[in-house]
PDB file of C-alpha atoms in Angstrom:
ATOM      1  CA  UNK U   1     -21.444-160.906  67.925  1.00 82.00           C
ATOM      2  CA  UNK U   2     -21.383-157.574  69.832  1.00 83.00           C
ATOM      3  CA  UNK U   3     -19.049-154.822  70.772  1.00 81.00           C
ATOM      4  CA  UNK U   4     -17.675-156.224  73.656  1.00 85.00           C
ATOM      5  CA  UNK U   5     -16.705-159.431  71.753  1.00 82.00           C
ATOM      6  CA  UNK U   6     -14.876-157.349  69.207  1.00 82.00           C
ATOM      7  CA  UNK U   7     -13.313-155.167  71.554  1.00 84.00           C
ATOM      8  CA  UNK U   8     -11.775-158.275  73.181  1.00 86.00           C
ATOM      9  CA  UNK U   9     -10.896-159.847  69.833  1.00 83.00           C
ATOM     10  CA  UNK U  10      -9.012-156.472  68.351  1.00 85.00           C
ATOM     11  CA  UNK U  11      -6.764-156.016  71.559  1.00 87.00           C
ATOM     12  CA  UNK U  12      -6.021-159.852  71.429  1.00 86.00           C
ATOM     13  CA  UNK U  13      -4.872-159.311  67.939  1.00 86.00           C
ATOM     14  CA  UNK U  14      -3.180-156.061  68.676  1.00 85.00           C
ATOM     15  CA  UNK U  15      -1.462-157.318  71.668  1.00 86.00           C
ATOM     16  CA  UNK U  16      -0.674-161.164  70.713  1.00 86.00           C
ATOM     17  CA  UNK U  17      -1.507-161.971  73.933  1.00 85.00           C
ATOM     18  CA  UNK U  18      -4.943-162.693  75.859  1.00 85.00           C
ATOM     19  CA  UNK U  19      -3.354-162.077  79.407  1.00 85.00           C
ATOM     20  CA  UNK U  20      -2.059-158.433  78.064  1.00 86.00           C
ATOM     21  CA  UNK U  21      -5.645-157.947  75.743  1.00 84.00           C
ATOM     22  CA  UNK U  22      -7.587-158.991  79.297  1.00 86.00           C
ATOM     23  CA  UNK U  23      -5.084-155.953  81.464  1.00 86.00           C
ATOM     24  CA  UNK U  24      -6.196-153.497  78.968  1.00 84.00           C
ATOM     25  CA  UNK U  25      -9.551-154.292  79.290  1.00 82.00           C
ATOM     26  CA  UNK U  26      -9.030-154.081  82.906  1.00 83.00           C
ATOM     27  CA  UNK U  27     -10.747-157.472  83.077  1.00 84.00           C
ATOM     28  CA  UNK U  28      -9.678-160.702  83.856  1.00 86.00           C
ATOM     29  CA  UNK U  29      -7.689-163.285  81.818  1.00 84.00           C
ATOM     30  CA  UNK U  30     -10.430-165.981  81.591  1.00 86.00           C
ATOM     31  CA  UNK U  31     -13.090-162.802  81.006  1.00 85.00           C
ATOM     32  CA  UNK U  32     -11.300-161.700  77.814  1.00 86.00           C
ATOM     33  CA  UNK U  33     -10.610-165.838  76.792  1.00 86.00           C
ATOM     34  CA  UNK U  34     -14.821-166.334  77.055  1.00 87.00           C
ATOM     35  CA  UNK U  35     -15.148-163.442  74.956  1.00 85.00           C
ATOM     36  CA  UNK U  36     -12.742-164.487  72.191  1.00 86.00           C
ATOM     37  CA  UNK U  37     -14.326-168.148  72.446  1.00 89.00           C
ATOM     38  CA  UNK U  38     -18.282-166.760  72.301  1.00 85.00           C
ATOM     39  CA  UNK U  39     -17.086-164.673  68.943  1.00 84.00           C
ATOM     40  CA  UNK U  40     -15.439-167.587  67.364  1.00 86.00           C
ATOM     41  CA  UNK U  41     -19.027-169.913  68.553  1.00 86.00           C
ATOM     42  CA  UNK U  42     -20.717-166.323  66.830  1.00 86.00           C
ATOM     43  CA  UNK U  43     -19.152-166.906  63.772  1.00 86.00           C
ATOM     44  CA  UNK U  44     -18.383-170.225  63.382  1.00 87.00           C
ATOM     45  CA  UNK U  45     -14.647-170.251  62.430  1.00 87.00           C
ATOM     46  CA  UNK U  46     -11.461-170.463  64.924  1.00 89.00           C
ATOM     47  CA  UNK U  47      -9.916-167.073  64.847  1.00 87.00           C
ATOM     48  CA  UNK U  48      -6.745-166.826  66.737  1.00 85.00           C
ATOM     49  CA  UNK U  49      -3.987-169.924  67.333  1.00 87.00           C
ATOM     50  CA  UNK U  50      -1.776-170.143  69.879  1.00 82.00           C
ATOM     51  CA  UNK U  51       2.074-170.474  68.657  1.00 76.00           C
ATOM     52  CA  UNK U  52       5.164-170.380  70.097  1.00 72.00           C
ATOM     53  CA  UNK U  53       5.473-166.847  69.484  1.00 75.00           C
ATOM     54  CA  UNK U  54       2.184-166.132  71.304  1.00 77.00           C
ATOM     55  CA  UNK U  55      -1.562-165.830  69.771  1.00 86.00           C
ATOM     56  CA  UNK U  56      -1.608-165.437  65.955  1.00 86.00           C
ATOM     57  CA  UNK U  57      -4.558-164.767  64.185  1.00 87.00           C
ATOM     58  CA  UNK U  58      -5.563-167.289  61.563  1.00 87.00           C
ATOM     59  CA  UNK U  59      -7.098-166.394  58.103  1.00 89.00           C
ATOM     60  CA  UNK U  60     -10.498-166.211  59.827  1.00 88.00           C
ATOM     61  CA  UNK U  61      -9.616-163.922  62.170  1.00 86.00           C
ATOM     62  CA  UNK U  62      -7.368-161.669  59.887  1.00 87.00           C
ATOM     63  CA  UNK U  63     -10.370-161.505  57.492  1.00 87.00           C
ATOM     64  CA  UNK U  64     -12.362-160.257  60.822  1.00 87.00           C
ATOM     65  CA  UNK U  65      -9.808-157.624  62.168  1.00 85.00           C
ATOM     66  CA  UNK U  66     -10.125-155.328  59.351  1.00 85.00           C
ATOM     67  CA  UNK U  67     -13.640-155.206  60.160  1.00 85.00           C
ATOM     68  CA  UNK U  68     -13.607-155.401  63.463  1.00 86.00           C
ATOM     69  CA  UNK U  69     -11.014-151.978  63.317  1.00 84.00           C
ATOM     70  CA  UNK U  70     -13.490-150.499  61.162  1.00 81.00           C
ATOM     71  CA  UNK U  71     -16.873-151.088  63.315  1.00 84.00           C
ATOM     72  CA  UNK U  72     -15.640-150.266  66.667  1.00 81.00           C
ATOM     73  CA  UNK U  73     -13.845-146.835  65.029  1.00 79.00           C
ATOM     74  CA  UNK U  74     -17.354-146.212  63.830  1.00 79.00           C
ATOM     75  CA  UNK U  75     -19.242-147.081  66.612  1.00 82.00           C
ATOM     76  CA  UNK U  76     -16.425-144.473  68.398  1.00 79.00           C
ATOM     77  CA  UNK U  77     -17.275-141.920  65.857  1.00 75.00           C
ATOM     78  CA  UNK U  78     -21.232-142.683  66.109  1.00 78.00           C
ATOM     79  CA  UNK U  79     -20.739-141.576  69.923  1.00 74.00           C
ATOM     80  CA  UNK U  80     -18.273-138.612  69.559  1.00 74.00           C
ATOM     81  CA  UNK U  81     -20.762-137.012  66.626  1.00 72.00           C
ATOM     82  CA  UNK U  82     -23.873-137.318  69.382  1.00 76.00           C
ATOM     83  CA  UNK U  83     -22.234-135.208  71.454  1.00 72.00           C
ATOM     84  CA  UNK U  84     -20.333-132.973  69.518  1.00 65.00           C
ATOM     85  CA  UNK U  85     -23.910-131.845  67.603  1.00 66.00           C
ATOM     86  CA  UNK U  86     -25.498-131.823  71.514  1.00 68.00           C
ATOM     87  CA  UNK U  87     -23.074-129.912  73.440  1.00 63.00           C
ATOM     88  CA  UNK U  88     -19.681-129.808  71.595  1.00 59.00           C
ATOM     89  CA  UNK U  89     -18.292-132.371  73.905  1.00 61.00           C
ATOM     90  CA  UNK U  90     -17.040-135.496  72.817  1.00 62.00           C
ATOM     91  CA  UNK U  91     -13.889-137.896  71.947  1.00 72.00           C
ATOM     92  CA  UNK U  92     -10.363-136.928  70.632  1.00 82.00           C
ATOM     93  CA  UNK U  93      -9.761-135.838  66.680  1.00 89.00           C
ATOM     94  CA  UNK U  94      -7.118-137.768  65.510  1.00 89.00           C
ATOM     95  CA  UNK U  95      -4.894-136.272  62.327  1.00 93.00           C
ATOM     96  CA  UNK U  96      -2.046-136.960  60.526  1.00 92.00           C
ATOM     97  CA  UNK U  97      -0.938-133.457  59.311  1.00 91.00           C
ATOM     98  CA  UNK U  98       2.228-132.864  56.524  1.00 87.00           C
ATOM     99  CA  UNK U  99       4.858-130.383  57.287  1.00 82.00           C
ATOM    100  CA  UNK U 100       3.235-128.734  54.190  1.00 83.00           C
ATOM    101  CA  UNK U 101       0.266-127.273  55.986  1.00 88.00           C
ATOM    102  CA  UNK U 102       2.250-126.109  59.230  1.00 85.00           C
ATOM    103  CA  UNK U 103       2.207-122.430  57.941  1.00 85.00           C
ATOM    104  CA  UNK U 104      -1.705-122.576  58.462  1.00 91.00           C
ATOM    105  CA  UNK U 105      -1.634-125.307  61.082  1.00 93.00           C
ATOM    106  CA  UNK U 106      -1.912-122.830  64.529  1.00 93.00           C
ATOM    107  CA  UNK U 107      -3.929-120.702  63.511  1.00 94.00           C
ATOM    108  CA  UNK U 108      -6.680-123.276  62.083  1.00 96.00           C
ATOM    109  CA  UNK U 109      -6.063-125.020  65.793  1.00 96.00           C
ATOM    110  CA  UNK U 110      -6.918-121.726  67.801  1.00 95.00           C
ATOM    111  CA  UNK U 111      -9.540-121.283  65.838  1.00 95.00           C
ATOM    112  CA  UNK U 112     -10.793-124.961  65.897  1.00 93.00           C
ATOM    113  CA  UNK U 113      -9.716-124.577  70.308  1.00 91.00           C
ATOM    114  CA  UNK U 114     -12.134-121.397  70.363  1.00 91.00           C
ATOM    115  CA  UNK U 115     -15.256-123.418  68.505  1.00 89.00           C
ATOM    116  CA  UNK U 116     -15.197-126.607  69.875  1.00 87.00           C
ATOM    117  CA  UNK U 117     -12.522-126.503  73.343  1.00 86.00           C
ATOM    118  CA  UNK U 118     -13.776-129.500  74.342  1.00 83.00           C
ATOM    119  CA  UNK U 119     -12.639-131.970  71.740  1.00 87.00           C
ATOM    120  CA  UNK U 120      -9.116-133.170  72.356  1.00 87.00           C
ATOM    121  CA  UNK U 121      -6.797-133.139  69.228  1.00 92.00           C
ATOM    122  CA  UNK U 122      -4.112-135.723  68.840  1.00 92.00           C
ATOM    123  CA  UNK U 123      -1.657-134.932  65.679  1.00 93.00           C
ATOM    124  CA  UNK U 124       0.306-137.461  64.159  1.00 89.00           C
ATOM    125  CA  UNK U 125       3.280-137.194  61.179  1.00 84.00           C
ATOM    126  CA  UNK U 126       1.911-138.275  57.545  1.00 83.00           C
ATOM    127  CA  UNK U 127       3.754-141.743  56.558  1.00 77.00           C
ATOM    128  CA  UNK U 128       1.901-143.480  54.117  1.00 76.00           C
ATOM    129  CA  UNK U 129       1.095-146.430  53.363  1.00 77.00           C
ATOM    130  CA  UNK U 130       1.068-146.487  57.488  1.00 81.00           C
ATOM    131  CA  UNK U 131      -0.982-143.488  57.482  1.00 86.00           C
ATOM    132  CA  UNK U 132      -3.526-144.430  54.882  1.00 87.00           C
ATOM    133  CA  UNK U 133      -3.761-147.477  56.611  1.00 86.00           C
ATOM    134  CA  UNK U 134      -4.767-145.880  59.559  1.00 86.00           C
ATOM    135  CA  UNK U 135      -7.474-143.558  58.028  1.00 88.00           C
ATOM    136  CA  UNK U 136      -9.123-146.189  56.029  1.00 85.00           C
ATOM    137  CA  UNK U 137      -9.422-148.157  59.414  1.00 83.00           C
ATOM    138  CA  UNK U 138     -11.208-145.437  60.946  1.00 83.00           C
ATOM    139  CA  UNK U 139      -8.193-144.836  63.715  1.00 85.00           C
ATOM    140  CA  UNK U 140      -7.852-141.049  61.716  1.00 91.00           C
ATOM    141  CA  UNK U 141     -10.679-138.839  61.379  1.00 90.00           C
ATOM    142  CA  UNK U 142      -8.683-137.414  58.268  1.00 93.00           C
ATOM    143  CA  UNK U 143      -4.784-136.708  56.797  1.00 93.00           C
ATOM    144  CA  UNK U 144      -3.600-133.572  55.354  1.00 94.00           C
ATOM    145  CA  UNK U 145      -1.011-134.648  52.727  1.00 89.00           C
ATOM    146  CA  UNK U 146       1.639-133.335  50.457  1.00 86.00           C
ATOM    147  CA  UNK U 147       1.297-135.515  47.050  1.00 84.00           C
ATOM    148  CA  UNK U 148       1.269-134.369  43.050  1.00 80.00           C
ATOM    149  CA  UNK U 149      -1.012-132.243  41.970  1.00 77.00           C
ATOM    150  CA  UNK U 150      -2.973-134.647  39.480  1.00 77.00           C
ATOM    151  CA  UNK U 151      -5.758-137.495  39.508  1.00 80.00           C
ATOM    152  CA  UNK U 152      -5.000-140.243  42.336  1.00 83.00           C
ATOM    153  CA  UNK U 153      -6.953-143.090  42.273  1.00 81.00           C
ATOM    154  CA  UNK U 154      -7.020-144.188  45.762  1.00 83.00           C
ATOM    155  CA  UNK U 155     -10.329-144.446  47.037  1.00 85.00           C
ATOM    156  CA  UNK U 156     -10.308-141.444  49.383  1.00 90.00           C
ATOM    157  CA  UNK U 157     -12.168-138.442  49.263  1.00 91.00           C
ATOM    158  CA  UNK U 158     -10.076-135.428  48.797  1.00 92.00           C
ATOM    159  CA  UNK U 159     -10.559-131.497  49.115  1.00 92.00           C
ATOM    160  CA  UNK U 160      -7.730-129.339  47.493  1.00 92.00           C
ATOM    161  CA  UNK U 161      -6.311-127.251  50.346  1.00 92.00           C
ATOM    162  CA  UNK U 162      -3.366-124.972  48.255  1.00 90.00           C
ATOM    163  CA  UNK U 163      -0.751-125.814  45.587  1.00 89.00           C
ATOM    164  CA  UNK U 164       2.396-124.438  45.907  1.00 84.00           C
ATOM    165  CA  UNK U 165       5.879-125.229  43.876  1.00 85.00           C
ATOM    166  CA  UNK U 166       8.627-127.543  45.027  1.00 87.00           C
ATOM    167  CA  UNK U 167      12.179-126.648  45.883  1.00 88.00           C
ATOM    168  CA  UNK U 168      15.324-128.049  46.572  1.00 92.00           C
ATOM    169  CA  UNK U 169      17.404-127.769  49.679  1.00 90.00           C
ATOM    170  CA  UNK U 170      20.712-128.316  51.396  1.00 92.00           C
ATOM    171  CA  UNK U 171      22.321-127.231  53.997  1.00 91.00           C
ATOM    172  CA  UNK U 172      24.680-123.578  53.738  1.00 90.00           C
ATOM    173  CA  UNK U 173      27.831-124.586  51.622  1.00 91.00           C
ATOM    174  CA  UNK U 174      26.682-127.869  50.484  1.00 94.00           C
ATOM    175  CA  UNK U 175      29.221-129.084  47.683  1.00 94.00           C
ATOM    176  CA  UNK U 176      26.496-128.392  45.502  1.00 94.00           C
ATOM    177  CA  UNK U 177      24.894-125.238  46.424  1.00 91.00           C
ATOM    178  CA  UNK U 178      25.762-123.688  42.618  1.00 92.00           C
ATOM    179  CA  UNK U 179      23.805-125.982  40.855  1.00 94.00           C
ATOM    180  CA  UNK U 180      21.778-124.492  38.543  1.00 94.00           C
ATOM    181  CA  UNK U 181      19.959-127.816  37.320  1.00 94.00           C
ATOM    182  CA  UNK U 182      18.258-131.018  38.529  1.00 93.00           C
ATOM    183  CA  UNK U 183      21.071-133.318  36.303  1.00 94.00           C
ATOM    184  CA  UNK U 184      23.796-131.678  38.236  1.00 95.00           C
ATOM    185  CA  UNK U 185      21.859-133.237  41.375  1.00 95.00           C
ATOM    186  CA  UNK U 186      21.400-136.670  40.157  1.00 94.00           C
ATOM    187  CA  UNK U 187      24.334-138.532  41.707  1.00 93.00           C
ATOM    188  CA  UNK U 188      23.427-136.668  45.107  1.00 94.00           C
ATOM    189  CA  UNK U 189      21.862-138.315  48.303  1.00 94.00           C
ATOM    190  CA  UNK U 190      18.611-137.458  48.889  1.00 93.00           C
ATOM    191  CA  UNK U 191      16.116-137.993  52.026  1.00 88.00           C
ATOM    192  CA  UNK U 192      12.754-137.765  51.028  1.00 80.00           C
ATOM    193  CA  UNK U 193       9.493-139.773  52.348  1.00 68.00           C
ATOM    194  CA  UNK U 194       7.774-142.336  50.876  1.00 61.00           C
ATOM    195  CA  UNK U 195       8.974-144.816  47.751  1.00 58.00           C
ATOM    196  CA  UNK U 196      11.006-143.693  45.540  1.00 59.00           C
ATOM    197  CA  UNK U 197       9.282-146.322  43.355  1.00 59.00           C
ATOM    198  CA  UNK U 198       6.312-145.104  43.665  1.00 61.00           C
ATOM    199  CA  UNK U 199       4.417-143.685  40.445  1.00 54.00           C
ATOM    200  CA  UNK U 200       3.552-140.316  42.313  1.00 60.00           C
ATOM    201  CA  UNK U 201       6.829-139.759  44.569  1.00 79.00           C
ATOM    202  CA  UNK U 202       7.180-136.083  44.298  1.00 83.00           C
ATOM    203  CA  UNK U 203      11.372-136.968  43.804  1.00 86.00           C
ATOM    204  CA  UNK U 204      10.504-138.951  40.951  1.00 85.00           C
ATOM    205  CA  UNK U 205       8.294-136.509  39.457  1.00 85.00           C
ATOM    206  CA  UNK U 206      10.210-133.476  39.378  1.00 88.00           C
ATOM    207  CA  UNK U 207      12.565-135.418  37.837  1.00 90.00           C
ATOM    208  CA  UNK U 208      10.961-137.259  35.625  1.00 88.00           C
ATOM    209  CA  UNK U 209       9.088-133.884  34.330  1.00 87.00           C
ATOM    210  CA  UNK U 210      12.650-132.850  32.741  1.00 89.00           C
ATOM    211  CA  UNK U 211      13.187-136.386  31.012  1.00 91.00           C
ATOM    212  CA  UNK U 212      15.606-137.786  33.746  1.00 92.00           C
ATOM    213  CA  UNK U 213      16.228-140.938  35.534  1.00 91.00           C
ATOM    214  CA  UNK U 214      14.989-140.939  39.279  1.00 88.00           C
ATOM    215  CA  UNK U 215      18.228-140.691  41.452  1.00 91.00           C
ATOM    216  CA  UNK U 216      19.764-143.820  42.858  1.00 90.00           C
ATOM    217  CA  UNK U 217      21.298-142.831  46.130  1.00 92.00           C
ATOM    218  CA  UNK U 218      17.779-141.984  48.055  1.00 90.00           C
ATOM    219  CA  UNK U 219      16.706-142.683  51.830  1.00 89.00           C
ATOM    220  CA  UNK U 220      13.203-142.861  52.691  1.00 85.00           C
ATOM    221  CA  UNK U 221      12.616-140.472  55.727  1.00 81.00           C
ATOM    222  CA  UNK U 222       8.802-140.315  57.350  1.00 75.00           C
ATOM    223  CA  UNK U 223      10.178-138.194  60.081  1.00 77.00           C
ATOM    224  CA  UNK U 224      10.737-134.141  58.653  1.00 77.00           C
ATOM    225  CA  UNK U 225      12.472-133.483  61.929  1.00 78.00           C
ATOM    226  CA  UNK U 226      14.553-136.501  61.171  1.00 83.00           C
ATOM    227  CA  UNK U 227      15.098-135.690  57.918  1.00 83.00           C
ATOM    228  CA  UNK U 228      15.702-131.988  58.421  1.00 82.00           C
ATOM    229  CA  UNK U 229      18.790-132.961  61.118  1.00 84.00           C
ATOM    230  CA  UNK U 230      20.413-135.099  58.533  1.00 89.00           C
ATOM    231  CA  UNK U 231      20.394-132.475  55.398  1.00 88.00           C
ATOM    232  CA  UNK U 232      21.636-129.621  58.203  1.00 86.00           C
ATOM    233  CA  UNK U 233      24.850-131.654  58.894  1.00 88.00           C
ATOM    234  CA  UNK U 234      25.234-133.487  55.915  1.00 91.00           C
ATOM    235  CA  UNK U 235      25.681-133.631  51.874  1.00 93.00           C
ATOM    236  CA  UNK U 236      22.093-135.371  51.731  1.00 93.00           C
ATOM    237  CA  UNK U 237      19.624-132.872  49.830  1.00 94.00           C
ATOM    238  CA  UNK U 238      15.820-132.922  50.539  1.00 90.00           C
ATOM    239  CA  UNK U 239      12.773-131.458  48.094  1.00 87.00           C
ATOM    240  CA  UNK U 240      10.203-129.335  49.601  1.00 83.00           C
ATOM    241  CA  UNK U 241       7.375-126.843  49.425  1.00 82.00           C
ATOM    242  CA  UNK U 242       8.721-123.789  48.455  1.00 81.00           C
ATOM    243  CA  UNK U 243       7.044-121.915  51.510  1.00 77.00           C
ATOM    244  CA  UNK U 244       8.735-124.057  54.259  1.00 75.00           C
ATOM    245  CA  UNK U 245      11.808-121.603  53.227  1.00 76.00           C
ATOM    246  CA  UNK U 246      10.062-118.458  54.913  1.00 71.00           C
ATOM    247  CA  UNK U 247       9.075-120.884  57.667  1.00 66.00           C
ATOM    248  CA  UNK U 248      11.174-121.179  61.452  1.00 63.00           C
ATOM    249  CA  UNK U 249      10.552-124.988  61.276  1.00 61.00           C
ATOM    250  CA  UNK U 250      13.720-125.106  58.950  1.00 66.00           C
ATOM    251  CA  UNK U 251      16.781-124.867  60.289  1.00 67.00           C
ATOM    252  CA  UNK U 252      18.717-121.716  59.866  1.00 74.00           C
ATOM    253  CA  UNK U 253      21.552-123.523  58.026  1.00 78.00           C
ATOM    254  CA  UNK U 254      19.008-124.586  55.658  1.00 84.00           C
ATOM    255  CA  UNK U 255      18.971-123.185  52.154  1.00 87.00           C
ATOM    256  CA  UNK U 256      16.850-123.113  48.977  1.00 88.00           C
ATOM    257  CA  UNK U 257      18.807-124.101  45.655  1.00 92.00           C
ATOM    258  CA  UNK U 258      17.995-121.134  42.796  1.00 91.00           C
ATOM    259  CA  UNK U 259      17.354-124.071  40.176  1.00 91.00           C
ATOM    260  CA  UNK U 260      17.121-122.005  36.433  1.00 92.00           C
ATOM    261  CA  UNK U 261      13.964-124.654  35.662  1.00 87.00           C
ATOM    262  CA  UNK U 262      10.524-124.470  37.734  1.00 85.00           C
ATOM    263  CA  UNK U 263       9.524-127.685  39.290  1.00 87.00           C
ATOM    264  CA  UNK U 264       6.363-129.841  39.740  1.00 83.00           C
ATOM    265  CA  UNK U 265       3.598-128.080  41.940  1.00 84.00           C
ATOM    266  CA  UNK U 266       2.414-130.219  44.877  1.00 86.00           C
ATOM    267  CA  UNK U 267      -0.436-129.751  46.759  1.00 89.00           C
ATOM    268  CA  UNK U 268      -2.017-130.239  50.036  1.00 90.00           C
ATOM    269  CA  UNK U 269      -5.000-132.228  50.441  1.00 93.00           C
ATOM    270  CA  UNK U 270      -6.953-133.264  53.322  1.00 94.00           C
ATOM    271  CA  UNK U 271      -7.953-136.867  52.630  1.00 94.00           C
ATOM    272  CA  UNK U 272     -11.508-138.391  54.148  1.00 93.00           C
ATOM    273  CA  UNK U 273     -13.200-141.602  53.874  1.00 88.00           C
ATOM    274  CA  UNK U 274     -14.753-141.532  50.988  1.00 86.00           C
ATOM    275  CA  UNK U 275     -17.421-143.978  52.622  1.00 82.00           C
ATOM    276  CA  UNK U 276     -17.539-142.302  55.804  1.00 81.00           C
ATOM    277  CA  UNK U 277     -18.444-138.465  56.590  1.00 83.00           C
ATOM    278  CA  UNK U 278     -16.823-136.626  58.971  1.00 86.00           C
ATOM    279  CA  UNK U 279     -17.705-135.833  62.733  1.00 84.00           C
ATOM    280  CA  UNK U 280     -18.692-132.042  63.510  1.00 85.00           C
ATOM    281  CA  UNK U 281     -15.586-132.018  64.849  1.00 87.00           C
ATOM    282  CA  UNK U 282     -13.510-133.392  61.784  1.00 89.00           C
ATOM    283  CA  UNK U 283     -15.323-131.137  59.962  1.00 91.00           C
ATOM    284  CA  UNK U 284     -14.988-127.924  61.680  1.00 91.00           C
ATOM    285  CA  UNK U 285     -10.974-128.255  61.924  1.00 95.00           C
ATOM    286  CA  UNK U 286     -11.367-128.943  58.026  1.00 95.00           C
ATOM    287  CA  UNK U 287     -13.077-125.404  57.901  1.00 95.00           C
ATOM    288  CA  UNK U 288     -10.370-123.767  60.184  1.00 95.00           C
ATOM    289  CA  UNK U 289      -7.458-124.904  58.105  1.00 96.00           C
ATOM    290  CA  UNK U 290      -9.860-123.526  54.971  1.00 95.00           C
ATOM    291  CA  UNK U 291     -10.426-120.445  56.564  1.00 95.00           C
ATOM    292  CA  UNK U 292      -6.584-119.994  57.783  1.00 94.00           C
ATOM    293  CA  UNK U 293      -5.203-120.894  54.804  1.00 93.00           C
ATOM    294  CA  UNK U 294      -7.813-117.858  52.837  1.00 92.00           C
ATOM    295  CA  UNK U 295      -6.301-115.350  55.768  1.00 92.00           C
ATOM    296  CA  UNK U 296      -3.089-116.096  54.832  1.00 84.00           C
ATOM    297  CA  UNK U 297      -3.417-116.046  51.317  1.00 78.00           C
ATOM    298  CA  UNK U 298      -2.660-112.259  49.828  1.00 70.00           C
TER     299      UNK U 298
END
């Protein structure tokens, strides 16, 4: 078994097809087939099937994939951290980033730009369990995430990057706008992302923390743009940060409901590998959104 196999085998996988696998390998069809037939000799066990549909993976080779995910993102990382302690050079920093932390996102990237210019940075929306998926297969270096602020058992490793209070919000005369409670709210539409159903949804909480049911009529939403569109020119309601209010990301329209009853805190994270350190580079943008995030605080 060796890189190259794996390499072969993940893009197969990926792709469903050898003959598209082998063009972005920029090698040949039977090249990429010898590679996927010396891995399967390697470890004894037929790996992919070919269907109707294309190439499936069997139970062998889903068992593999994880793994194989996992050691060539590491073998990536293994590279990029060589180079990033010996010259600052090296690879592309991929993160998933919550609308939460944009108040502290550009300045933590000019100052992360300034340190280490040579390290591309690739940002990507937080959508769990997509997301988490993606970090725990090594494809994100780390996620900053809005989520309650309490114990999660998840596996990851997770630094506390601020807590800050939730608010509701709707667009400028919403039906609704005079509500002075969460049970006047409860028959509403709501956008949120996520699961509703899911023990820690931030929705759920806030209601559940004054002894009500979670509301019925919700749409999950992983986009914010998306979701910040819909509630401008709409009667759908969305729950927030409180500091996205003082933020130009919102649209103008946009307003924050003066509720008589606090709710929930949430806080930002940044979410590692608990298994896996960070590169330099992961690291340093960690300290930047630290360090912007203590600059902006009063």
């Amino acid at each position: 078994m060796n890189l190259r196999q794996l390499r072969a085998f993940v893009l197969i996988a990926e792709h469903g097809s050898i003959r598209a696998a082998a063009r972005a390998l920029f090698v040949t069809q039977p090249a990429a087939t010898r590679s996927l037939r010396e891995l399967e000799q390697s470890v004894g066990a037929e790996l992919v099937r070919r269907s109707a549909r294309g190439v499936e993976l069997t139970s062998y080779g889903q068992a593999l994939y994880k793994r194989a995910v996992l050691i060539l993102q590491e073998t990536r990382k293994a590279q990029e951290e060589i180079g990033q302690m010996r010259d600052g050079e090296g690879g592309t920093l991929n993160l998933a980033i919550s609308s939460a932390a944009l108040t502290v996102l550009p300045a933590a990237l000019a100052a992360f730009r300034h340190r280490m210019p040579r390290v591309a940075v690739a940002f990507n929306e937080v959508a769990p369990p997509y997301s988490h998926e993606q970090l725990e297969s090594g494809r994100y270096d780390f996620l900053v995430q809005t989520e309650f602020d309490g114990d999660i058992d998840d596996g990851f490793a997770r630094t506390p990057l601020f807590t800050l209070p939730l608010a509701v919000g709707a667009r400028a005369g919403h039906p609704l706008r005079r509500a002075r409670s969460l049970a006047e709210l409860h028959d509403a539409l709501w956008l949120l992302p996520g699961n509703i159903q899911a023990p820690a949804n931030l929705l759920r909480l806030a209601f559940a923390s004054h002894k009500l049911p979670a509301p019925r009529d919700v749409i999950p939403c992983q986009s914010i743009a998306v979701a910040l569109a819909i509630i401008a020119d709409s009667d759908a309601l969305g729950i927030f940060v409180r500091n996205l209010f003082d933020h130009r990301l919102l649209p103008r329209g946009l307003r924050m409901l003066s509720l008589n009853h606090e709710l929930p805190a949430a806080r930002v994270a940044i979410l590692t590998r608990a298994d896996s350190p960070p590169t330099p580079a992961a690291q340093c943008f960690i300290d930047c959104l630290q360090e912007a995030h203590a600059a902006s605080t009063p």
